[in-house]
Coordinates of N, CA and C in Angstrom, one line a residue:
X184 N -21.3 -9.6 2.5 CA -20.0 -9.0 2.9 C -19.0 -9.0 1.9
X185 N -18.3 -8.0 1.7 CA -17.2 -8.0 0.7 C -15.9 -8.1 1.4
X186 N -14.9 -8.7 0.7 CA -13.6 -8.9 1.2 C -12.6 -8.5 0.1
X187 N -11.6 -7.7 0.3 CA -11.3 -7.0 1.5 C -12.3 -5.8 1.6
X188 N -12.6 -5.5 2.9 CA -13.5 -4.3 3.1 C -12.8 -3.1 2.6
X189 N -13.6 -2.2 2.1 CA -13.1 -0.9 1.6 C -13.7 0.1 2.5
X190 N -12.9 1.1 2.9 CA -13.4 2.1 3.7 C -13.3 1.8 5.2
X191 N -14.1 2.4 6.0 CA -14.1 2.2 7.4 C -14.8 0.8 7.8
X192 N -14.3 0.2 8.9 CA -14.8 -1.1 9.3 C -15.5 -0.9 10.7
X193 N -16.7 -1.4 10.8 CA -17.4 -1.3 12.1 C -17.7 -2.7 12.6
X194 N -17.3 -2.9 13.9 CA -17.4 -4.2 14.6 C -18.6 -4.1 15.6
X195 N -19.4 -5.2 15.6 CA -20.5 -5.3 16.5 C -20.0 -5.6 17.9
X196 N -20.3 -4.8 18.9 CA -19.8 -4.9 20.2 C -20.6 -6.0 21.0
X197 N -21.8 -6.4 20.4 CA -22.7 -7.3 21.2 C -22.6 -8.7 20.6
X198 N -22.1 -8.9 19.4 CA -22.0 -10.3 18.9 C -20.7 -10.9 19.5
X199 N -20.8 -12.2 20.0 CA -19.7 -12.8 20.6 C -19.0 -13.9 19.7
X200 N -19.3 -13.9 18.5 CA -18.6 -14.9 17.6 C -17.1 -14.7 17.5
X201 N -16.4 -15.8 17.4 CA -14.9 -15.7 17.3 C -14.5 -14.9 16.1
X202 N -15.2 -15.0 15.0 CA -14.7 -14.3 13.8 C -15.2 -12.9 13.8
X203 N -16.1 -12.5 14.7 CA -16.6 -11.2 14.8 C -17.5 -10.9 13.7
X204 N -18.2 -9.8 13.8 CA -19.1 -9.4 12.7 C -18.8 -8.0 12.4
X205 N -18.2 -7.8 11.3 CA -17.8 -6.5 10.8 C -18.7 -6.0 9.7
X206 N -18.9 -4.7 9.6 CA -19.6 -4.1 8.5 C -18.8 -3.1 7.9
X207 N -18.8 -3.0 6.5 CA -18.1 -1.9 5.9 C -18.9 -0.6 6.1
X208 N -18.3 0.5 5.7 CA -18.9 1.8 6.0 C -20.3 1.9 5.3
X209 N -20.3 1.5 4.0 CA -21.6 1.6 3.2 C -22.7 0.8 3.9
X210 N -22.4 -0.5 4.3 CA -23.4 -1.3 5.0 C -23.8 -0.7 6.4
X211 N -22.8 -0.2 7.1 CA -23.1 0.4 8.4 C -24.1 1.6 8.2
X212 N -24.0 2.4 7.2 CA -24.8 3.5 7.0 C -26.2 3.2 6.4
X213 N -26.4 1.9 6.1 CA -27.7 1.5 5.6 C -28.4 0.6 6.6
X214 N -29.5 0.1 6.2 CA -30.3 -0.8 7.1 C -29.8 -2.2 7.1
X215 N -28.6 -2.5 6.6 CA -28.0 -3.8 6.5 C -27.6 -4.3 7.9
X216 N -27.7 -3.5 8.9 CA -27.5 -3.9 10.3 C -28.6 -4.7 10.9
X217 N -29.7 -4.9 10.1 CA -30.8 -5.6 10.6 C -30.5 -7.1 10.7
X218 N -31.2 -7.8 11.6 CA -30.9 -9.3 11.8 C -31.0 -10.1 10.5
X219 N -30.1 -11.1 10.4 CA -30.2 -12.0 9.3 C -29.4 -11.6 8.1
X220 N -28.9 -10.4 8.0 CA -28.1 -10.0 6.9 C -26.7 -10.7 7.0
X221 N -26.2 -11.4 5.9 CA -25.0 -12.1 5.9 C -24.9 -13.2 7.0
X222 N -26.1 -13.7 7.3 CA -26.2 -14.8 8.3 C -25.7 -14.3 9.7
X223 N -25.8 -13.0 9.9 CA -25.4 -12.4 11.2 C -26.7 -12.3 12.1
X224 N -26.5 -12.4 13.4 CA -27.7 -12.4 14.3 C -27.8 -11.1 15.0
X225 N -27.6 -10.0 14.3 CA -27.8 -8.7 15.0 C -29.2 -8.4 15.4
X226 N -29.4 -7.7 16.4 CA -30.7 -7.2 16.8 C -30.6 -5.7 16.7
X227 N -31.8 -5.0 16.6 CA -31.7 -3.6 16.4 C -31.0 -2.8 17.6
X228 N -30.9 -3.5 18.8 CA -30.3 -2.8 19.9 C -28.8 -3.0 20.0
X229 N -28.2 -3.7 19.0 CA -26.7 -4.0 19.0 C -26.0 -2.7 18.7
X230 N -24.9 -2.5 19.4 CA -24.0 -1.3 19.2 C -22.8 -1.7 18.4
X231 N -22.4 -0.7 17.6 CA -21.2 -0.9 16.7 C -20.2 0.1 17.1
X232 N -18.9 -0.3 16.9 CA -17.8 0.7 17.1 C -16.9 0.7 15.9
X233 N -16.3 1.8 15.6 CA -15.4 1.9 14.5 C -14.1 1.1 14.9
X234 N -13.7 0.2 14.0 CA -12.5 -0.6 14.2 C -11.4 -0.1 13.3
X235 N -10.5 0.6 13.8 CA -9.4 1.2 13.0 C -8.1 0.5 13.1
X236 N -8.1 -0.8 13.6 CA -6.8 -1.5 13.7 C -6.2 -1.8 12.3
X237 N -7.0 -2.1 11.3 CA -6.4 -2.3 10.0 C -6.0 -1.0 9.4
X238 N -6.6 0.1 9.7 CA -6.2 1.4 9.2 C -4.8 1.7 9.7
X239 N -4.6 1.5 10.9 CA -3.3 1.7 11.5 C -2.2 0.9 10.8
X240 N -2.5 -0.3 10.5 CA -1.5 -1.2 9.8 C -1.2 -0.6 8.5
X241 N -2.2 -0.2 7.7 CA -2.0 0.3 6.4 C -1.2 1.6 6.5
X242 N -1.4 2.5 7.4 CA -0.7 3.7 7.6 C 0.8 3.4 7.9
X243 N 1.0 2.5 8.8 CA 2.4 2.1 9.1 C 3.1 1.5 7.9
X244 N 2.4 0.7 7.2 CA 3.0 0.0 6.0 C 3.4 1.1 4.9
X245 N 2.5 2.0 4.7 CA 2.7 3.1 3.8 C 3.9 4.0 4.1
X246 N 4.0 4.3 5.4 CA 5.1 5.1 5.9 C 6.4 4.4 5.8
X247 N 6.4 3.0 5.8 CA 7.7 2.3 5.8 C 8.2 2.1 4.3
X248 N 7.3 2.4 3.4 CA 7.7 2.3 2.0 C 8.6 3.5 1.6
X249 N 9.7 3.2 0.9 CA 10.6 4.3 0.4 C 9.9 5.2 -0.6
X250 N 10.2 6.4 -0.5 CA 9.6 7.4 -1.5 C 10.5 7.4 -2.7
X251 N 9.8 7.3 -3.9 CA 10.4 7.3 -5.2 C 9.8 8.4 -6.0
X252 N 10.7 9.2 -6.6 CA 10.2 10.3 -7.5 C 9.7 9.6 -8.8
X253 N 8.4 9.8 -9.1 CA 7.8 9.2 -10.3 C 8.5 9.7 -11.6
X254 N 9.1 10.9 -11.5 CA 9.8 11.4 -12.7 C 11.2 10.8 -12.9
X255 N 11.7 10.2 -11.9 CA 13.1 9.7 -12.0 C 13.0 8.3 -12.6
X256 N 14.0 8.0 -13.5 CA 14.1 6.7 -14.1 C 14.5 5.7 -13.1
X257 N 13.9 4.5 -13.2 CA 14.1 3.4 -12.2 C 15.6 3.1 -12.1
X258 N 16.2 2.9 -13.3 CA 17.6 2.6 -13.3 C 18.5 3.6 -12.6
X259 N 18.2 4.9 -12.8 CA 18.9 5.9 -12.2 C 18.7 5.9 -10.7
X260 N 17.5 5.6 -10.2 CA 17.2 5.6 -8.8 C 18.0 4.6 -8.0
X261 N 18.4 3.5 -8.7 CA 19.2 2.5 -8.0 C 20.7 2.8 -8.0
X262 N 21.2 3.7 -8.8 CA 22.6 4.0 -8.8 C 23.0 5.1 -7.9
X263 N 24.1 5.0 -7.1 CA 24.5 6.2 -6.4 C 25.0 7.3 -7.3
X264 N 25.2 8.5 -6.8 CA 25.6 9.6 -7.6 C 26.9 9.3 -8.4
X265 N 27.9 8.8 -7.7 CA 29.2 8.5 -8.4 C 29.0 7.6 -9.6
X266 N 28.2 6.5 -9.4 CA 28.0 5.5 -10.5 C 27.3 6.2 -11.7
X267 N 26.4 7.1 -11.4 CA 25.6 7.7 -12.5 C 26.6 8.5 -13.4
X268 N 27.6 9.2 -12.7 CA 28.5 10.0 -13.5 C 29.4 9.0 -14.3
X269 N 29.8 7.9 -13.8 CA 30.6 6.9 -14.5 C 29.9 6.4 -15.8
X270 N 28.6 6.1 -15.6 CA 27.8 5.5 -16.7 C 27.5 6.6 -17.7
X271 N 27.4 7.9 -17.3 CA 27.2 8.9 -18.3 C 28.4 9.1 -19.2
X272 N 29.6 8.7 -18.7 CA 30.8 8.9 -19.5 C 31.2 7.6 -20.2
X273 N 30.4 6.6 -20.3 CA 30.8 5.3 -20.9 C 31.2 5.5 -22.3
X274 N 30.7 6.5 -23.1 CA 31.1 6.7 -24.5 C 32.5 7.3 -24.6
X275 N 32.9 7.9 -23.5 CA 34.2 8.7 -23.5 C 35.3 7.7 -23.5
X276 N 36.3 7.8 -24.4 CA 37.5 6.9 -24.5 C 38.6 7.6 -23.7
X277 N 39.2 6.9 -22.8 CA 40.3 7.5 -22.0 C 41.4 8.0 -22.9
X278 N 42.1 9.0 -22.5 CA 43.1 9.7 -23.4 C 44.2 8.7 -23.8
X279 N 44.6 7.8 -23.0 CA 45.7 6.9 -23.3 C 45.4 6.0 -24.4
X280 N 44.1 5.7 -24.7 CA 43.7 4.7 -25.6 C 43.2 5.3 -27.0
X281 N 43.2 6.6 -27.1 CA 42.7 7.3 -28.3 C 43.5 6.9 -29.5
X282 N 44.8 6.8 -29.5 CA 45.6 6.6 -30.7 C 46.0 5.2 -30.9
X283 N 45.5 4.2 -30.2 CA 45.9 2.8 -30.4 C 45.6 2.3 -31.8
X284 N 44.5 2.7 -32.4 CA 44.1 2.2 -33.7 C 44.8 2.9 -34.8
X285 N 45.4 4.0 -34.6 CA 46.1 4.7 -35.6 C 47.5 4.1 -35.9
X286 N 47.8 4.1 -37.2 CA 49.2 3.6 -37.6 C 50.0 4.8 -37.7
X287 N 51.2 4.8 -37.1 CA 52.1 5.9 -37.2 C 53.0 5.8 -38.3

């Protein structure tokens, strides 16, 4: 058994173990459901069902993540529009201070 499982997860409906006996999609689609695999006690008449509880958690977590434009600079993404304009003009000297260094 691999952890974390990749792909669909199938749970044995007939095994009563507290930890449950899950199979990944690849193992479910092969003969690995036979008794003794991964120390599981399946018999050929055991039934499996698709367990999509983890899939739902991943979908909800993905939807909760904020969308970020991959083309946008990370520093720009954190600044509101007004701040971006202020930082773009950092090299600009205010008019009242332009002549301070000049000797009249």
